[in-house]
Amino acid sequence: MPPAERPQPTAFDTLVTALRRLPGVGPRTAQRYAYHLLQHDREAAESIASALIAATMRVRHCSRCNTFTEHEVCEVCLSPQRDPALLCVVETPADLVTVEQTLAFGGLYFVLMGRLSPLDGIGPAEIISSNCWRGPPMAW
Ligand SMILES: [Zn+2]
């Protein structure tokens, strides 16, 4: 092999690199997870791999509120019990779930998907003018 040629990463290296893409997971933690899954819990490793593939194939964005759903429109948007005059704008689907768990809000949502970033010049106006919002006009 010529000296300039790099060896191909091993499957283990590729797994560690993939795990490092998770938030808060550095190289040592990624390596620890990889060793754990391969050494002690291969069944969990296969389960996680299958679940990730299924989720990435089936989960998409609700065409109305932008949250995650396996349908064209999510259950919240379809519910006749929700008050369409109330709108809660949240950053992520996890935020939507947190608000839902309070049982204190009966309106609809719009999920920004973390796109609001004033330092990068992405504010509410940019979100609204993008392709996301399909509801009534919002006043900011
Ligand atoms: Zn929805």
PDB file of N, CA, C and O in Angstrom, residues 89-119:
ATOM      1  N   VAL A  89     -46.306  27.772  19.425  1.00  0.00           N
ATOM      2  CA  VAL A  89     -45.141  27.537  18.578  1.00  0.00           C
ATOM      3  C   VAL A  89     -44.025  26.974  19.456  1.00  0.00           C
ATOM      4  O   VAL A  89     -43.659  27.588  20.463  1.00  0.00           O
ATOM      5  N   VAL A  90     -43.540  25.803  19.086  1.00  0.00           N
ATOM      6  CA  VAL A  90     -42.473  25.149  19.851  1.00  0.00           C
ATOM      7  C   VAL A  90     -41.293  24.866  18.925  1.00  0.00           C
ATOM      8  O   VAL A  90     -41.427  24.866  17.702  1.00  0.00           O
ATOM      9  N   GLU A  91     -40.156  24.629  19.549  1.00  0.00           N
ATOM     10  CA  GLU A  91     -38.955  24.436  18.746  1.00  0.00           C
ATOM     11  C   GLU A  91     -38.814  23.010  18.209  1.00  0.00           C
ATOM     12  O   GLU A  91     -38.389  22.803  17.083  1.00  0.00           O
ATOM     13  N   THR A  92     -39.188  22.023  19.034  1.00  0.00           N
ATOM     14  CA  THR A  92     -38.975  20.631  18.617  1.00  0.00           C
ATOM     15  C   THR A  92     -40.212  19.782  18.927  1.00  0.00           C
ATOM     16  O   THR A  92     -41.040  20.164  19.768  1.00  0.00           O
ATOM     17  N   PRO A  93     -40.338  18.608  18.312  1.00  0.00           N
ATOM     18  CA  PRO A  93     -41.418  17.688  18.677  1.00  0.00           C
ATOM     19  C   PRO A  93     -41.369  17.310  20.154  1.00  0.00           C
ATOM     20  O   PRO A  93     -42.413  17.094  20.767  1.00  0.00           O
ATOM     21  N   ALA A  94     -40.194  17.240  20.725  1.00  0.00           N
ATOM     22  CA  ALA A  94     -40.089  16.923  22.160  1.00  0.00           C
ATOM     23  C   ALA A  94     -40.736  18.023  22.990  1.00  0.00           C
ATOM     24  O   ALA A  94     -41.371  17.735  24.022  1.00  0.00           O
ATOM     25  N   ASP A  95     -40.615  19.271  22.568  1.00  0.00           N
ATOM     26  CA  ASP A  95     -41.270  20.373  23.277  1.00  0.00           C
ATOM     27  C   ASP A  95     -42.788  20.226  23.192  1.00  0.00           C
ATOM     28  O   ASP A  95     -43.506  20.476  24.161  1.00  0.00           O
ATOM     29  N   LEU A  96     -43.280  19.822  22.025  1.00  0.00           N
ATOM     30  CA  LEU A  96     -44.724  19.595  21.859  1.00  0.00           C
ATOM     31  C   LEU A  96     -45.202  18.539  22.852  1.00  0.00           C
ATOM     32  O   LEU A  96     -46.214  18.721  23.532  1.00  0.00           O
ATOM     33  N   VAL A  97     -44.477  17.456  22.966  1.00  0.00           N
ATOM     34  CA  VAL A  97     -44.850  16.377  23.890  1.00  0.00           C
ATOM     35  C   VAL A  97     -44.839  16.889  25.326  1.00  0.00           C
ATOM     36  O   VAL A  97     -45.750  16.573  26.105  1.00  0.00           O
ATOM     37  N   THR A  98     -43.858  17.695  25.657  1.00  0.00           N
ATOM     38  CA  THR A  98     -43.785  18.240  27.017  1.00  0.00           C
ATOM     39  C   THR A  98     -45.019  19.079  27.328  1.00  0.00           C
ATOM     40  O   THR A  98     -45.623  18.939  28.402  1.00  0.00           O
ATOM     41  N   VAL A  99     -45.425  19.932  26.395  1.00  0.00           N
ATOM     42  CA  VAL A  99     -46.618  20.754  26.612  1.00  0.00           C
ATOM     43  C   VAL A  99     -47.856  19.865  26.685  1.00  0.00           C
ATOM     44  O   VAL A  99     -48.714  20.057  27.552  1.00  0.00           O
ATOM     45  N   GLU A 100     -47.940  18.869  25.809  1.00  0.00           N
ATOM     46  CA  GLU A 100     -49.093  17.963  25.822  1.00  0.00           C
ATOM     47  C   GLU A 100     -49.213  17.234  27.157  1.00  0.00           C
ATOM     48  O   GLU A 100     -50.321  17.007  27.642  1.00  0.00           O
ATOM     49  N   GLN A 101     -48.102  16.863  27.740  1.00  0.00           N
ATOM     50  CA  GLN A 101     -48.134  16.120  29.002  1.00  0.00           C
ATOM     51  C   GLN A 101     -48.669  16.952  30.157  1.00  0.00           C
ATOM     52  O   GLN A 101     -49.113  16.409  31.158  1.00  0.00           O
ATOM     53  N   THR A 102     -48.673  18.269  30.007  1.00  0.00           N
ATOM     54  CA  THR A 102     -49.241  19.113  31.067  1.00  0.00           C
ATOM     55  C   THR A 102     -50.763  19.061  31.051  1.00  0.00           C
ATOM     56  O   THR A 102     -51.398  19.433  32.038  1.00  0.00           O
ATOM     57  N   LEU A 103     -51.352  18.633  29.926  1.00  0.00           N
ATOM     58  CA  LEU A 103     -52.810  18.596  29.735  1.00  0.00           C
ATOM     59  C   LEU A 103     -53.433  19.979  29.913  1.00  0.00           C
ATOM     60  O   LEU A 103     -54.627  20.105  30.130  1.00  0.00           O
ATOM     61  N   ALA A 104     -52.653  21.016  29.794  1.00  0.00           N
ATOM     62  CA  ALA A 104     -53.137  22.371  30.048  1.00  0.00           C
ATOM     63  C   ALA A 104     -53.378  23.158  28.760  1.00  0.00           C
ATOM     64  O   ALA A 104     -53.880  24.277  28.823  1.00  0.00           O
ATOM     65  N   PHE A 105     -53.029  22.585  27.620  1.00  0.00           N
ATOM     66  CA  PHE A 105     -53.167  23.319  26.373  1.00  0.00           C
ATOM     67  C   PHE A 105     -54.057  22.546  25.423  1.00  0.00           C
ATOM     68  O   PHE A 105     -53.792  21.372  25.122  1.00  0.00           O
ATOM     69  N   GLY A 106     -55.097  23.181  24.907  1.00  0.00           N
ATOM     70  CA  GLY A 106     -56.039  22.503  24.020  1.00  0.00           C
ATOM     71  C   GLY A 106     -56.036  23.029  22.609  1.00  0.00           C
ATOM     72  O   GLY A 106     -56.935  22.746  21.832  1.00  0.00           O
ATOM     73  N   GLY A 107     -55.007  23.794  22.269  1.00  0.00           N
ATOM     74  CA  GLY A 107     -54.955  24.361  20.925  1.00  0.00           C
ATOM     75  C   GLY A 107     -54.106  23.535  19.981  1.00  0.00           C
ATOM     76  O   GLY A 107     -53.889  22.343  20.191  1.00  0.00           O
ATOM     77  N   LEU A 108     -53.636  24.188  18.937  1.00  0.00           N
ATOM     78  CA  LEU A 108     -52.798  23.531  17.938  1.00  0.00           C
ATOM     79  C   LEU A 108     -51.355  23.997  18.096  1.00  0.00           C
ATOM     80  O   LEU A 108     -51.077  24.934  18.844  1.00  0.00           O
ATOM     81  N   TYR A 109     -50.475  23.340  17.386  1.00  0.00           N
ATOM     82  CA  TYR A 109     -49.039  23.626  17.496  1.00  0.00           C
ATOM     83  C   TYR A 109     -48.459  23.960  16.133  1.00  0.00           C
ATOM     84  O   TYR A 109     -49.002  23.603  15.092  1.00  0.00           O
ATOM     85  N   PHE A 110     -47.318  24.604  16.184  1.00  0.00           N
ATOM     86  CA  PHE A 110     -46.433  24.642  15.028  1.00  0.00           C
ATOM     87  C   PHE A 110     -45.031  24.365  15.542  1.00  0.00           C
ATOM     88  O   PHE A 110     -44.570  24.999  16.493  1.00  0.00           O
ATOM     89  N   VAL A 111     -44.374  23.386  14.937  1.00  0.00           N
ATOM     90  CA  VAL A 111     -43.048  22.967  15.392  1.00  0.00           C
ATOM     91  C   VAL A 111     -41.998  23.530  14.439  1.00  0.00           C
ATOM     92  O   VAL A 111     -42.004  23.259  13.235  1.00  0.00           O
ATOM     93  N   LEU A 112     -41.103  24.319  14.984  1.00  0.00           N
ATOM     94  CA  LEU A 112     -40.078  24.978  14.167  1.00  0.00           C
ATOM     95  C   LEU A 112     -38.968  24.022  13.728  1.00  0.00           C
ATOM     96  O   LEU A 112     -38.217  24.323  12.827  1.00  0.00           O
ATOM     97  N   MET A 113     -38.841  22.897  14.392  1.00  0.00           N
ATOM     98  CA  MET A 113     -37.766  21.949  14.131  1.00  0.00           C
ATOM     99  C   MET A 113     -36.388  22.566  14.365  1.00  0.00           C
ATOM    100  O   MET A 113     -35.422  22.286  13.667  1.00  0.00           O
ATOM    101  N   GLY A 114     -36.332  23.397  15.392  1.00  0.00           N
ATOM    102  CA  GLY A 114     -35.054  23.959  15.786  1.00  0.00           C
ATOM    103  C   GLY A 114     -34.472  24.949  14.817  1.00  0.00           C
ATOM    104  O   GLY A 114     -33.300  25.270  14.903  1.00  0.00           O
ATOM    105  N   ARG A 115     -35.275  25.429  13.905  1.00  0.00           N
ATOM    106  CA  ARG A 115     -34.731  26.292  12.874  1.00  0.00           C
ATOM    107  C   ARG A 115     -34.571  27.742  13.315  1.00  0.00           C
ATOM    108  O   ARG A 115     -33.877  28.497  12.662  1.00  0.00           O
ATOM    109  N   LEU A 116     -35.245  28.115  14.416  1.00  0.00           N
ATOM    110  CA  LEU A 116     -35.147  29.498  14.864  1.00  0.00           C
ATOM    111  C   LEU A 116     -33.732  29.763  15.388  1.00  0.00           C
ATOM    112  O   LEU A 116     -33.285  29.137  16.334  1.00  0.00           O
ATOM    113  N   SER A 117     -33.024  30.669  14.732  1.00  0.00           N
ATOM    114  CA  SER A 117     -31.640  30.943  15.104  1.00  0.00           C
ATOM    115  C   SER A 117     -31.320  32.405  14.804  1.00  0.00           C
ATOM    116  O   SER A 117     -30.755  32.726  13.751  1.00  0.00           O
ATOM    117  N   PRO A 118     -31.697  33.297  15.731  1.00  0.00           N
ATOM    118  CA  PRO A 118     -31.513  34.731  15.471  1.00  0.00           C
ATOM    119  C   PRO A 118     -30.074  35.102  15.125  1.00  0.00           C
ATOM    120  O   PRO A 118     -29.848  35.983  14.304  1.00  0.00           O
ATOM    121  N   LEU A 119     -29.092  34.432  15.723  1.00  0.00           N
ATOM    122  CA  LEU A 119     -27.697  34.754  15.418  1.00  0.00           C
ATOM    123  C   LEU A 119     -27.332  34.422  13.971  1.00  0.00           C
ATOM    124  O   LEU A 119     -26.413  35.001  13.405  1.00  0.00           O
TER     125      LEU A 119
END
